[in-house]
Coordinates of C-alpha atoms and ligand atoms in Angstrom, one line a residue:
M225 CA -2.5 -37.9 2.1
P226 CA 0.5 -40.2 1.5
S227 CA 1.6 -42.1 4.6
L228 CA 4.8 -41.9 6.5
P229 CA 7.5 -44.4 5.6
S230 CA 8.7 -46.9 8.2
S231 CA 12.4 -46.6 7.2
L232 CA 14.4 -44.0 9.2
E233 CA 17.3 -43.8 6.7
P234 CA 18.0 -40.2 5.6
Y235 CA 18.0 -39.4 1.9
W236 CA 21.7 -38.5 1.9
R237 CA 22.8 -42.0 2.9
T238 CA 20.5 -43.8 0.4
S239 CA 21.6 -41.7 -2.5
V240 CA 25.4 -42.4 -2.4
E241 CA 27.6 -45.5 -2.1
L242 CA 29.8 -44.9 0.9
P243 CA 33.3 -46.4 1.0
S244 CA 34.1 -48.8 3.8
F245 CA 37.2 -48.8 6.0
P246 CA 38.7 -51.5 8.2
K247 CA 38.5 -51.7 12.0
L248 CA 41.8 -50.9 13.8
E249 CA 43.4 -54.2 14.6
E250 CA 46.9 -53.2 15.8
D251 CA 48.6 -50.5 17.8
I252 CA 49.7 -47.5 15.6
R253 CA 51.6 -44.2 15.8
T254 CA 50.5 -41.1 14.0
D255 CA 50.9 -37.3 14.4
V256 CA 47.2 -36.5 15.0
A257 CA 44.4 -38.8 16.0
I258 CA 41.0 -37.5 15.1
I259 CA 37.9 -39.1 16.8
G260 CA 34.7 -39.0 14.8
G261 CA 33.8 -39.2 11.2
G262 CA 31.3 -36.4 10.7
I263 CA 31.8 -33.0 9.1
S264 CA 34.2 -31.7 11.9
G265 CA 36.4 -34.8 11.9
I266 CA 36.6 -35.2 8.2
T267 CA 37.3 -31.5 7.5
T268 CA 40.1 -31.4 10.1
A269 CA 41.6 -34.6 8.7
Y270 CA 41.4 -33.2 5.1
L271 CA 43.1 -29.9 6.1
L272 CA 45.9 -31.6 8.0
A273 CA 46.5 -34.4 5.5
K274 CA 46.8 -31.8 2.7
K275 CA 49.7 -30.2 4.7
G276 CA 51.5 -33.5 5.0
V277 CA 50.5 -34.2 8.6
R278 CA 50.0 -37.9 9.4
V279 CA 46.4 -38.4 10.5
A280 CA 44.4 -41.3 11.8
L281 CA 40.6 -40.9 11.9
L282 CA 38.8 -43.3 14.3
E283 CA 35.0 -43.7 13.8
A284 CA 32.9 -45.7 16.3
D285 CA 30.4 -46.8 13.6
R286 CA 30.3 -46.1 9.9
L287 CA 31.6 -42.7 8.6
L288 CA 28.9 -40.0 8.1
N289 CA 26.2 -41.9 10.0
G290 CA 26.0 -39.5 12.9
T291 CA 24.3 -36.1 12.9
T292 CA 26.1 -35.1 9.6
G293 CA 24.3 -38.0 7.8
H294 CA 20.9 -36.7 9.2
T295 CA 21.3 -33.0 8.6
T296 CA 19.3 -30.7 6.3
A297 CA 22.6 -29.3 5.0
K298 CA 21.8 -25.6 4.6
I299 CA 25.2 -23.8 4.5
T300 CA 24.5 -20.4 6.0
A301 CA 25.5 -17.8 8.6
Q302 CA 21.8 -17.3 9.3
H303 CA 21.6 -19.3 12.4
D304 CA 18.0 -18.5 13.5
I305 CA 17.5 -15.2 15.3
I306 CA 20.9 -14.8 16.9
Y307 CA 22.7 -11.6 15.9
D308 CA 20.7 -9.2 18.1
E309 CA 21.2 -11.6 21.1
F310 CA 24.9 -11.9 20.4
I311 CA 25.4 -8.1 20.2
Q312 CA 23.7 -7.9 23.6
H313 CA 25.5 -10.7 25.3
L314 CA 28.9 -10.9 23.6
G315 CA 29.2 -7.4 22.1
Q316 CA 29.2 -6.2 18.5
E317 CA 32.8 -7.2 17.8
K318 CA 32.3 -10.9 18.7
A319 CA 28.9 -11.0 17.0
K320 CA 30.5 -9.8 13.8
L321 CA 33.4 -12.3 14.2
Y322 CA 30.8 -15.1 14.5
Y323 CA 29.2 -14.0 11.2
E324 CA 32.5 -13.7 9.5
A325 CA 33.7 -17.1 10.7
C326 CA 30.5 -18.7 9.2
M327 CA 30.9 -16.8 5.9
D328 CA 34.6 -17.9 5.7
A329 CA 33.3 -21.5 6.2
L330 CA 30.8 -21.0 3.4
R331 CA 33.5 -19.6 1.1
F332 CA 35.8 -22.5 2.0
I333 CA 33.2 -25.0 1.0
R334 CA 32.5 -23.2 -2.2
N335 CA 36.2 -23.0 -3.1
T336 CA 36.8 -26.7 -2.2
V337 CA 33.8 -27.7 -4.4
E338 CA 35.3 -25.7 -7.3
Q339 CA 38.9 -26.8 -6.7
H340 CA 38.0 -30.6 -6.7
D341 CA 35.1 -30.1 -9.1
I342 CA 32.8 -31.9 -6.6
D343 CA 29.5 -32.9 -8.0
C344 CA 27.5 -32.3 -4.7
D345 CA 24.5 -30.2 -5.8
F346 CA 26.1 -27.1 -4.3
M347 CA 23.9 -24.2 -5.1
E348 CA 23.6 -20.6 -3.9
Q349 CA 20.3 -19.8 -2.2
D350 CA 18.9 -16.9 -0.2
A351 CA 18.1 -17.8 3.4
Y352 CA 14.9 -16.5 5.0
I353 CA 13.8 -16.3 8.6
Y354 CA 10.1 -15.5 8.7
T355 CA 7.3 -15.1 11.2
T356 CA 3.6 -15.6 10.9
S357 CA 2.9 -14.2 14.3
S358 CA 2.8 -10.6 15.7
D359 CA 4.6 -11.9 18.8
S360 CA 7.8 -12.6 16.9
L361 CA 7.7 -9.5 14.7
T362 CA 9.6 -7.3 17.2
K363 CA 12.3 -9.9 17.5
L364 CA 12.6 -10.0 13.7
I365 CA 12.8 -6.2 13.4
N366 CA 15.5 -6.2 16.1
E367 CA 17.4 -8.9 14.2
W368 CA 17.2 -6.8 11.0
K369 CA 18.6 -3.9 13.0
A370 CA 21.5 -6.2 14.1
Y371 CA 22.1 -7.1 10.4
E372 CA 22.4 -3.4 9.6
K373 CA 24.8 -2.8 12.5
L374 CA 27.0 -5.7 11.5
G375 CA 26.9 -5.0 7.8
I376 CA 25.3 -8.3 6.9
E377 CA 24.1 -8.4 3.3
G378 CA 20.4 -8.9 3.4
A379 CA 16.9 -7.4 3.3
F380 CA 13.8 -7.0 5.5
V381 CA 10.7 -8.1 3.4
E382 CA 7.0 -8.4 4.0
T383 CA 6.3 -11.5 1.9
I384 CA 8.3 -14.7 1.0
P385 CA 8.2 -16.9 -2.1
L386 CA 6.6 -19.8 -0.2
P387 CA 2.8 -19.9 0.2
I388 CA 3.0 -19.0 3.9
P389 CA 1.1 -16.0 5.3
A390 CA 4.3 -14.4 6.6
K391 CA 4.1 -11.1 8.4
A392 CA 7.7 -10.3 7.7
A393 CA 11.1 -12.0 7.0
V394 CA 14.8 -11.2 7.2
V395 CA 16.7 -12.4 4.2
M396 CA 20.4 -13.3 4.2
K397 CA 21.7 -13.2 0.6
N398 CA 23.9 -15.6 -1.3
Q399 CA 23.9 -18.5 1.2
A400 CA 24.0 -22.1 -0.1
Q401 CA 22.9 -25.7 0.1
F402 CA 24.5 -29.0 -0.9
H403 CA 24.5 -32.8 -0.6
P404 CA 26.7 -33.1 2.4
L405 CA 27.8 -36.7 1.9
K406 CA 28.8 -36.2 -1.8
Y407 CA 31.0 -33.3 -0.7
L408 CA 32.5 -35.0 2.4
M409 CA 33.2 -38.2 0.5
K410 CA 35.6 -36.3 -1.8
L411 CA 37.4 -34.9 1.3
V412 CA 37.7 -38.5 2.6
D413 CA 39.1 -39.6 -0.7
T414 CA 41.7 -36.8 -0.5
V415 CA 42.7 -37.8 3.0
V416 CA 43.3 -41.4 1.8
Q417 CA 45.2 -40.2 -1.3
A418 CA 47.5 -38.1 1.0
G419 CA 48.3 -41.2 3.2
G420 CA 45.8 -40.6 6.0
K421 CA 44.4 -43.7 7.8
I422 CA 40.7 -44.2 8.4
Y423 CA 39.2 -46.8 10.7
E424 CA 35.5 -47.7 11.1
Y425 CA 33.9 -49.7 13.9
T426 CA 36.7 -48.4 16.2
P427 CA 35.3 -46.5 19.2
A428 CA 37.8 -44.5 21.2
A429 CA 37.3 -45.2 24.9
D430 CA 40.0 -43.2 26.7
I431 CA 43.0 -40.9 26.4
E432 CA 46.2 -41.6 28.4
Q433 CA 48.3 -38.4 28.9
G434 CA 52.0 -38.8 29.2
Q435 CA 55.0 -37.6 27.2
A436 CA 52.9 -38.5 24.1
L437 CA 49.1 -38.9 24.0
T438 CA 47.6 -42.4 23.6
V439 CA 44.0 -43.0 22.5
V440 CA 42.9 -46.3 23.7
T441 CA 40.0 -47.9 21.8
R442 CA 37.2 -50.0 23.2
D443 CA 39.1 -53.1 21.9
K444 CA 42.3 -51.9 23.8
K445 CA 44.2 -51.0 20.6
R446 CA 46.5 -48.0 21.2
V447 CA 47.0 -45.0 19.0
T448 CA 50.1 -43.0 20.1
C449 CA 50.2 -39.4 18.8
E450 CA 51.1 -35.8 19.4
H451 CA 47.6 -34.3 19.2
V452 CA 44.1 -35.7 19.7
V453 CA 41.1 -33.9 18.2
I454 CA 37.7 -34.9 19.7
C455 CA 35.0 -34.6 17.0
S456 CA 32.7 -37.3 18.4
H457 CA 29.7 -34.9 18.6
F458 CA 29.3 -35.3 22.4
P459 CA 33.0 -35.4 23.6
F460 CA 33.8 -39.1 24.3
Y461 CA 36.4 -38.0 26.8
D462 CA 35.0 -35.3 29.0
G463 CA 37.9 -33.6 30.8
G464 CA 36.0 -30.3 30.8
F465 CA 32.5 -31.1 32.4
Y466 CA 31.0 -30.6 29.0
F467 CA 27.9 -32.7 30.1
S468 CA 27.0 -29.8 32.5
R469 CA 27.6 -27.1 29.8
M470 CA 25.5 -28.4 26.9
Y471 CA 22.1 -29.9 26.2
A472 CA 20.9 -32.1 23.3
E473 CA 17.8 -31.2 21.2
R474 CA 16.2 -33.5 18.6
S475 CA 14.5 -32.4 15.5
Y476 CA 12.7 -34.1 12.7
V477 CA 12.8 -34.1 8.9
L478 CA 10.5 -35.3 6.1
G479 CA 11.5 -35.7 2.5
V480 CA 8.4 -35.1 0.4
K481 CA 7.5 -34.9 -3.3
I482 CA 5.1 -32.2 -4.3
A483 CA 2.9 -31.4 -7.4
E484 CA 3.9 -27.7 -7.5
T485 CA 7.1 -26.1 -8.7
Y486 CA 9.3 -25.2 -5.7
P487 CA 10.1 -21.4 -5.8
G488 CA 13.7 -21.8 -4.5
G489 CA 15.2 -20.5 -1.2
M490 CA 15.9 -21.9 2.3
Y491 CA 13.4 -21.0 5.0
L492 CA 13.2 -21.1 8.8
S493 CA 10.3 -19.9 10.9
A494 CA 11.1 -17.7 13.9
D495 CA 7.9 -19.1 15.6
T496 CA 7.2 -22.1 17.8
P497 CA 7.0 -24.9 16.7
K498 CA 10.0 -24.3 14.4
R499 CA 9.7 -25.1 10.7
S500 CA 12.5 -25.4 8.1
V501 CA 12.1 -25.8 4.4
R502 CA 14.6 -26.4 1.6
Y503 CA 14.7 -28.5 -1.5
T504 CA 17.2 -30.9 -3.1
T505 CA 17.1 -32.9 -6.3
M506 CA 16.6 -36.7 -6.3
N507 CA 16.9 -38.5 -9.7
G508 CA 16.1 -35.2 -11.5
E509 CA 13.0 -34.5 -9.4
N510 CA 12.6 -32.1 -6.5
L511 CA 12.6 -33.5 -3.0
I512 CA 11.5 -31.0 -0.4
L513 CA 13.0 -31.3 3.0
I514 CA 10.6 -30.2 5.8
G515 CA 12.1 -30.0 9.2
G516 CA 11.4 -28.8 12.7
E517 CA 9.6 -29.9 16.0
N518 CA 12.7 -29.3 18.2
H519 CA 12.6 -30.6 21.7
K520 CA 15.1 -31.6 24.4
T521 CA 16.1 -35.3 23.9
G522 CA 14.1 -37.7 26.0
Q523 CA 11.5 -35.0 26.8
G524 CA 8.2 -34.1 25.1
V525 CA 5.3 -35.8 23.5
P526 CA 5.4 -39.3 21.9
T527 CA 7.9 -38.7 19.1
M528 CA 5.8 -40.1 16.2
R529 CA 3.5 -37.0 16.7
H530 CA 6.4 -34.8 15.6
Y531 CA 6.5 -36.5 12.2
E532 CA 2.7 -36.2 11.9
S533 CA 2.9 -32.4 12.7
L534 CA 5.4 -32.0 9.9
Q535 CA 3.2 -34.0 7.6
S536 CA 0.3 -31.7 8.3
F537 CA 2.5 -28.6 7.7
A538 CA 3.7 -30.0 4.4
S539 CA 0.2 -30.6 3.2
E540 CA -0.9 -27.1 4.2
L541 CA 1.9 -25.7 2.0
F542 CA 1.9 -28.0 -1.0
T543 CA 0.1 -30.8 -2.7
V544 CA 2.1 -33.7 -1.3
T545 CA 2.3 -36.6 -3.7
D546 CA 4.7 -38.9 -1.8
I547 CA 6.7 -39.0 1.4
P548 CA 9.7 -41.2 0.6
Y549 CA 11.8 -40.2 3.7
R550 CA 11.6 -39.4 7.3
W551 CA 14.5 -39.2 9.8
S552 CA 15.5 -37.4 13.0
A553 CA 18.7 -36.5 14.8
Q554 CA 20.0 -34.3 17.6
D555 CA 22.5 -31.6 18.1
L556 CA 24.1 -29.9 21.1
T557 CA 23.7 -26.3 22.4
T558 CA 26.3 -24.6 24.6
L559 CA 25.6 -22.2 27.4
D560 CA 26.1 -19.0 25.3
K561 CA 25.1 -20.6 22.0
V562 CA 28.6 -20.3 20.5
P563 CA 30.2 -23.7 19.8
Y564 CA 33.1 -25.0 21.9
I565 CA 36.1 -25.3 19.4
G566 CA 39.7 -25.4 20.6
N567 CA 41.7 -26.8 23.5
M568 CA 39.6 -29.0 25.6
T569 CA 40.8 -27.2 28.7
A570 CA 43.4 -24.6 29.4
D571 CA 45.6 -27.4 30.8
T572 CA 45.4 -29.8 27.8
P573 CA 47.3 -28.0 25.1
N574 CA 47.3 -31.0 22.6
I575 CA 43.7 -32.2 23.2
Y576 CA 41.1 -30.3 21.2
V577 CA 37.4 -30.5 21.1
A578 CA 34.8 -29.4 18.5
T579 CA 31.1 -29.5 19.6
G580 CA 27.9 -27.6 20.4
Y581 CA 26.9 -26.4 16.9
R582 CA 23.2 -25.8 17.8
K583 CA 22.0 -27.3 14.5
W584 CA 24.4 -25.2 12.4
G585 CA 27.3 -27.6 11.9
M586 CA 27.7 -27.3 8.2
T587 CA 29.3 -23.9 8.7
N588 CA 30.5 -24.4 12.4
G589 CA 31.9 -27.9 11.7
T590 CA 33.9 -26.4 8.9
V591 CA 35.0 -23.5 11.2
A592 CA 36.2 -26.3 13.5
G593 CA 38.3 -27.9 10.9
L594 CA 39.9 -24.6 9.9
L595 CA 40.5 -23.4 13.4
I596 CA 41.8 -26.7 14.9
S597 CA 44.1 -27.4 11.9
D598 CA 45.5 -23.8 12.4
L599 CA 46.1 -24.5 16.1
I600 CA 47.9 -27.8 15.4
L601 CA 50.0 -26.2 12.6
G602 CA 50.9 -23.3 14.9
R603 CA 49.1 -20.7 12.7
D604 CA 47.2 -17.7 14.0
N605 CA 43.4 -17.8 13.7
R606 CA 41.4 -14.7 14.5
Y607 CA 38.4 -16.8 15.7
R608 CA 40.4 -18.6 18.4
D609 CA 39.2 -16.6 21.4
L610 CA 35.5 -16.4 20.2
Y611 CA 35.2 -20.2 20.1
T612 CA 37.6 -21.2 22.9
P613 CA 35.9 -23.7 25.2
S614 CA 37.6 -22.1 28.3
R615 CA 35.7 -18.8 27.8
F616 CA 33.1 -17.7 30.3
Y617 CA 30.6 -14.9 29.8
A618 CA 28.6 -14.5 33.0
D619 CA 25.5 -13.5 31.0
P620 CA 23.8 -15.7 29.8
S621 CA 26.1 -18.6 30.9
V622 CA 25.2 -18.6 34.6
K623 CA 21.5 -18.5 33.9
H624 CA 21.7 -21.3 31.3
F625 CA 24.1 -23.4 33.5
L626 CA 21.6 -23.3 36.3
T627 CA 18.5 -24.0 34.1
Q628 CA 20.3 -26.9 32.5
N629 CA 21.4 -28.5 35.7
I630 CA 18.2 -27.9 37.6
D631 CA 16.4 -29.6 34.7
V632 CA 18.8 -32.6 35.0
A633 CA 18.2 -32.8 38.7
K634 CA 14.5 -32.7 38.2
H635 CA 14.6 -35.6 35.7
L636 CA 16.9 -37.6 37.9
V637 CA 14.4 -37.5 40.7
E638 CA 11.2 -37.7 38.6
G639 CA 12.2 -40.8 36.7
K640 CA 13.0 -42.6 40.0
I641 CA 9.6 -42.0 41.6
E642 CA 7.4 -42.6 38.5
V643 CA 5.4 -45.8 38.7
A644 CA 4.8 -47.7 35.5
V645 CA 1.5 -49.6 35.4
R646 CA 2.1 -51.6 32.3
K647 CA 3.8 -55.0 32.0
P648 CA 5.8 -56.3 29.0
E649 CA 3.1 -58.7 28.0
D650 CA 0.6 -55.8 27.7
L651 CA 2.5 -54.4 24.7
A652 CA 1.2 -54.8 21.1
N653 CA 3.6 -55.9 18.4
G654 CA 5.8 -53.0 17.3
E655 CA 5.2 -51.1 20.6
G656 CA 7.7 -49.9 23.2
A657 CA 7.0 -48.5 26.7
V658 CA 8.3 -48.1 30.2
V659 CA 7.0 -51.1 32.2
T660 CA 7.3 -52.8 35.5
V661 CA 9.4 -56.0 35.8
N662 CA 9.8 -57.6 39.2
G663 CA 8.5 -54.4 40.9
K664 CA 11.1 -52.3 39.2
R665 CA 11.1 -49.7 36.3
A666 CA 12.2 -51.3 33.0
G667 CA 12.0 -50.6 29.3
A668 CA 10.3 -53.1 26.9
Y669 CA 10.0 -53.2 23.1
K670 CA 8.0 -56.0 21.4
D671 CA 9.0 -56.3 17.7
E672 CA 6.7 -57.1 14.8
S673 CA 7.1 -60.8 15.4
G674 CA 6.2 -60.6 19.1
T675 CA 9.8 -61.0 20.5
L676 CA 10.4 -58.9 23.7
F677 CA 13.6 -56.9 24.3
I678 CA 13.7 -55.7 27.9
V679 CA 16.4 -53.4 29.4
D680 CA 17.1 -51.6 32.6
T681 CA 16.2 -48.0 31.9
T682 CA 18.8 -46.5 34.2
C683 CA 21.2 -44.5 32.0
T684 CA 24.8 -45.7 32.3
H685 CA 26.1 -42.1 32.1
M686 CA 24.9 -40.6 35.4
G687 CA 21.8 -42.6 36.3
C688 CA 18.8 -40.7 35.0
E689 CA 15.8 -42.7 33.8
L690 CA 15.4 -43.2 30.0
E691 CA 12.2 -42.5 28.0
W692 CA 10.9 -44.4 25.0
N693 CA 11.3 -42.7 21.6
S694 CA 8.6 -44.2 19.5
G695 CA 9.6 -42.3 16.3
D696 CA 13.2 -43.7 16.3
R697 CA 12.6 -46.9 18.4
T698 CA 15.3 -46.0 20.9
W699 CA 15.7 -45.3 24.6
D700 CA 16.6 -41.6 25.2
C701 CA 18.0 -39.9 28.2
P702 CA 16.3 -36.6 29.3
C703 CA 19.4 -35.4 31.2
H704 CA 22.3 -35.2 28.7
G705 CA 20.9 -36.8 25.6
S706 CA 22.4 -40.3 25.5
R707 CA 20.5 -42.8 23.4
F708 CA 20.4 -46.6 23.4
S709 CA 19.0 -49.2 21.0
I710 CA 16.2 -51.6 21.8
H711 CA 19.0 -54.1 22.7
G712 CA 20.6 -51.6 25.1
D713 CA 23.6 -50.6 22.9
V714 CA 24.8 -47.0 23.0
V715 CA 23.6 -45.1 19.9
E716 CA 24.8 -41.7 21.1
G717 CA 26.9 -40.5 24.1
P718 CA 27.9 -39.2 26.5
A719 CA 27.1 -42.7 27.9
Q720 CA 29.8 -45.2 27.0
R721 CA 28.5 -48.4 28.5
P722 CA 25.4 -50.4 27.2
L723 CA 22.3 -50.8 29.3
N724 CA 21.8 -53.9 31.4
K725 CA 19.5 -56.4 29.6
I726 CA 16.8 -58.2 31.4
E727 CA 16.8 -61.6 29.8
D728 CA 15.0 -63.9 32.1
Y729 CA 11.5 -62.5 31.6
P730 CA 9.1 -65.2 30.3
S731 CA 7.9 -64.4 26.7
Ligands
LIG66 C1 17.7 -32.5 12.0 C2 18.9 -31.6 11.9 C3 19.0 -30.7 10.8 C4 20.2 -30.0 10.7 N1 20.3 -29.1 9.7 C5 21.4 -28.3 9.6 C6 21.5 -27.4 8.5 O1 20.6 -27.3 7.7 N2 22.7 -26.7 8.4 C7 23.7 -26.8 9.3 O2 24.6 -26.1 9.2 N3 23.6 -27.7 10.3 C8 22.5 -28.5 10.5 N4 22.4 -29.4 11.5 C9 23.5 -29.5 12.4 C10 24.6 -30.4 11.8 O3 24.1 -31.5 11.1 C11 25.5 -30.9 12.9 O4 25.9 -29.8 13.7 C12 26.8 -31.5 12.4 O5 26.5 -32.5 11.4 C13 27.6 -32.1 13.5 O6 28.8 -32.7 13.0 P1 29.8 -33.4 13.9 O7 30.9 -33.8 13.0 O8 30.1 -32.6 15.1 O9 29.1 -34.7 14.5 P2 28.6 -36.1 13.8 O10 28.2 -35.9 12.4 O11 27.6 -36.6 14.7 O12 29.9 -36.9 13.8 C14 30.4 -37.5 15.0 C15 30.9 -38.9 14.8 O13 31.7 -39.3 15.9 C16 31.4 -40.7 16.1 N5 31.7 -41.1 17.5 C17 31.0 -40.8 18.6 N6 31.7 -41.3 19.7 C18 32.8 -41.9 19.2 C19 33.9 -42.6 19.8 N7 33.9 -42.8 21.1 N8 34.9 -43.0 19.0 C20 34.9 -42.8 17.7 N9 33.9 -42.1 17.1 C21 32.9 -41.7 17.8 C22 29.9 -40.8 15.7 O14 29.7 -42.2 15.4 C23 29.8 -39.9 14.6 O15 30.0 -40.5 13.3 C24 21.2 -30.1 11.7 C25 21.1 -31.0 12.7 C26 19.9 -31.7 12.9 C27 19.8 -32.6 14.0
LIG67 S1 23.1 -38.9 29.4 FE1 23.7 -38.2 31.4 S2 22.5 -39.3 32.7 FE2 21.9 -40.0 30.8

C-alpha cells in the first residue's frame, strides 16, 4: 500500500498560485473592517465592495490558509443527519428555512461562477448519506421522512454507486462540488478591482467602541470604521462568551489516486467513525478525497492513527495507487448546531460575527456573506432570526452548554494532575510528547536534526493543559480548541498570546 506523505499542505493550496497582499503599516479609515480571509470574510467583502462600500479585509496570516484552505468543499444542504433533529428542536418552519438558506447559498455560488465565468471545477453532484449498520437505519428512515415533510428533493435508496455494503442511503439531488480557492480567488480579485483593501500578516487584536469603531491590530495599527465583521473562525474578539457556546472538532483528509473509475457522487456515512468521499480532478486525473475521523480538538488517540484509519478505508474501497496528500483541520459547532451569524450581541449593533458552521461552511459561510452584507446595507433578510447569535432554544442548548462546560472543567483539572514520566532527552528525532522539566509539565518536540523545542503546555486562553498532536505536529487545547506551533506561536484561537518557551534546557 502506498505510504502517507509527510507534507501537510492541502491539494487546494498547492494547485493554485495565490496572490499576496501587504501588511497594514499605517492607520486607515474605511466603512467596513472585515476580519479573516476565509470563505465568510471574502464573500462578505465581495458583496459589499460590489455595492460600492469601502471595505478593508485584515488577515492574520495568508488568505485562504485557515479552514477554508483545508476543506473538502462539498457545496450542499445535506449537512449530515440533521433535518429530523431540527424539526424536533427548532420546529418545521425553521428546519425548512435552514434548508432554503443553504440552497440559496448553493444557487448564489452557481450564479457567481456563471457570471464571472470562473474556472473552478464547479460540478453538480448528488449527495448521499449512507449507513452500513442496522443501528443507524432508523435514524436514516426518520431523516428521509423529514425530507418528505420539508419538500427536499431527494430519494431513499438501498444501494449506492460506491463499492460499500450500504444498508440504505438518503440522496439529496443536484448538490455540487468545486475547487474552493479557484472560486474565492476570483472574488478576491473583484474586491480589489472595486477598490477594496486587503492586508495579510495583520492580526486584529482588539475593538475599541466609541462614536466609531476602531480595530486595533497586534502591531497597534488602527482601522477606524462604521462596522466590524468578525470572520476569524473562532471570534478573535469575544464579547458574547462564544468560547462557552461552541466546541472545536478536527477531521482528517487523504487525497488518493485509484486504479478504478470513480462513479461520481459525494458521500457521507451516518455511522461512527465518519467517512466522507468525493473526487476532484488534478492535472486531468481523478484525485479522490477521503475524509473523516472527527474528534474534539486535543482529545482522542494519537492523531497519526486517524490518517492510518482513512488509509485502510481507502484501500478497502479502491485499488490505491498513490497518496499524494494528507491534511487536517477543525471547525466549530454551536449549542443547537445552527451557526451564529449576525450581531455579536444584542448590544453591539455594528459588530457582526459569523462562525460555528459544523463542517458545512461552503454553504453556511456563503449564507454569512449574504446575511451580514444585507444587515450592513439595511436590507431585509428572512434568515436573520434563524441565525442570530442572540437566540436561545432551551432544548438542546442547555444540555449541550452543560456538557461542553463540564468537559472543559474536567480537562482543566485532569491536565494539572497528570504526571509525565518522560524527559525531553528521551524523545526520538521527529517525536513530540508531554514531558517533565524541572518537576513541571512541559511540551517537547525534537526535530529531525535533534534540536529540542520546549514550551510551557498551559494554554494562554484559560489555562487548560495542551496535548501533543502527532499528525500535525502542534500543541492542541482540549478545552476550546486553540492550537500552537512547536515554537509556541498561536496557530488557531481563541488564544491570542503565544506559549512561554523554555529555552534554558540543556540539549
Ligand atoms: C476537514 C474538513 C472538511 C470540511 N469539508 C467541508 C465540506 O465538504 N463542505 C462544507 O460546506 N464545509 C466543509 N468544511 C467546513 C468549512 O471548510 C469551514 O466551515 C469554512 O471553511 C470556515 O470558513 P471561515 O471563513 O469561517 O474560516 P477560515 O477559513 O478558517 O477563515 C478564518 C480566517 O481568519 C483568520 N484569522 C483568525 N484570527 C484572526 C485575527 N485575529 N485577525 C485577522 N485574521 C484572523 C485566519 O487566519 C483565517 O484565515 C470542512 C471542514 C473541515 C475541517
Ligand atoms: S482554548 Fe480555552 S483554555 Fe485553551
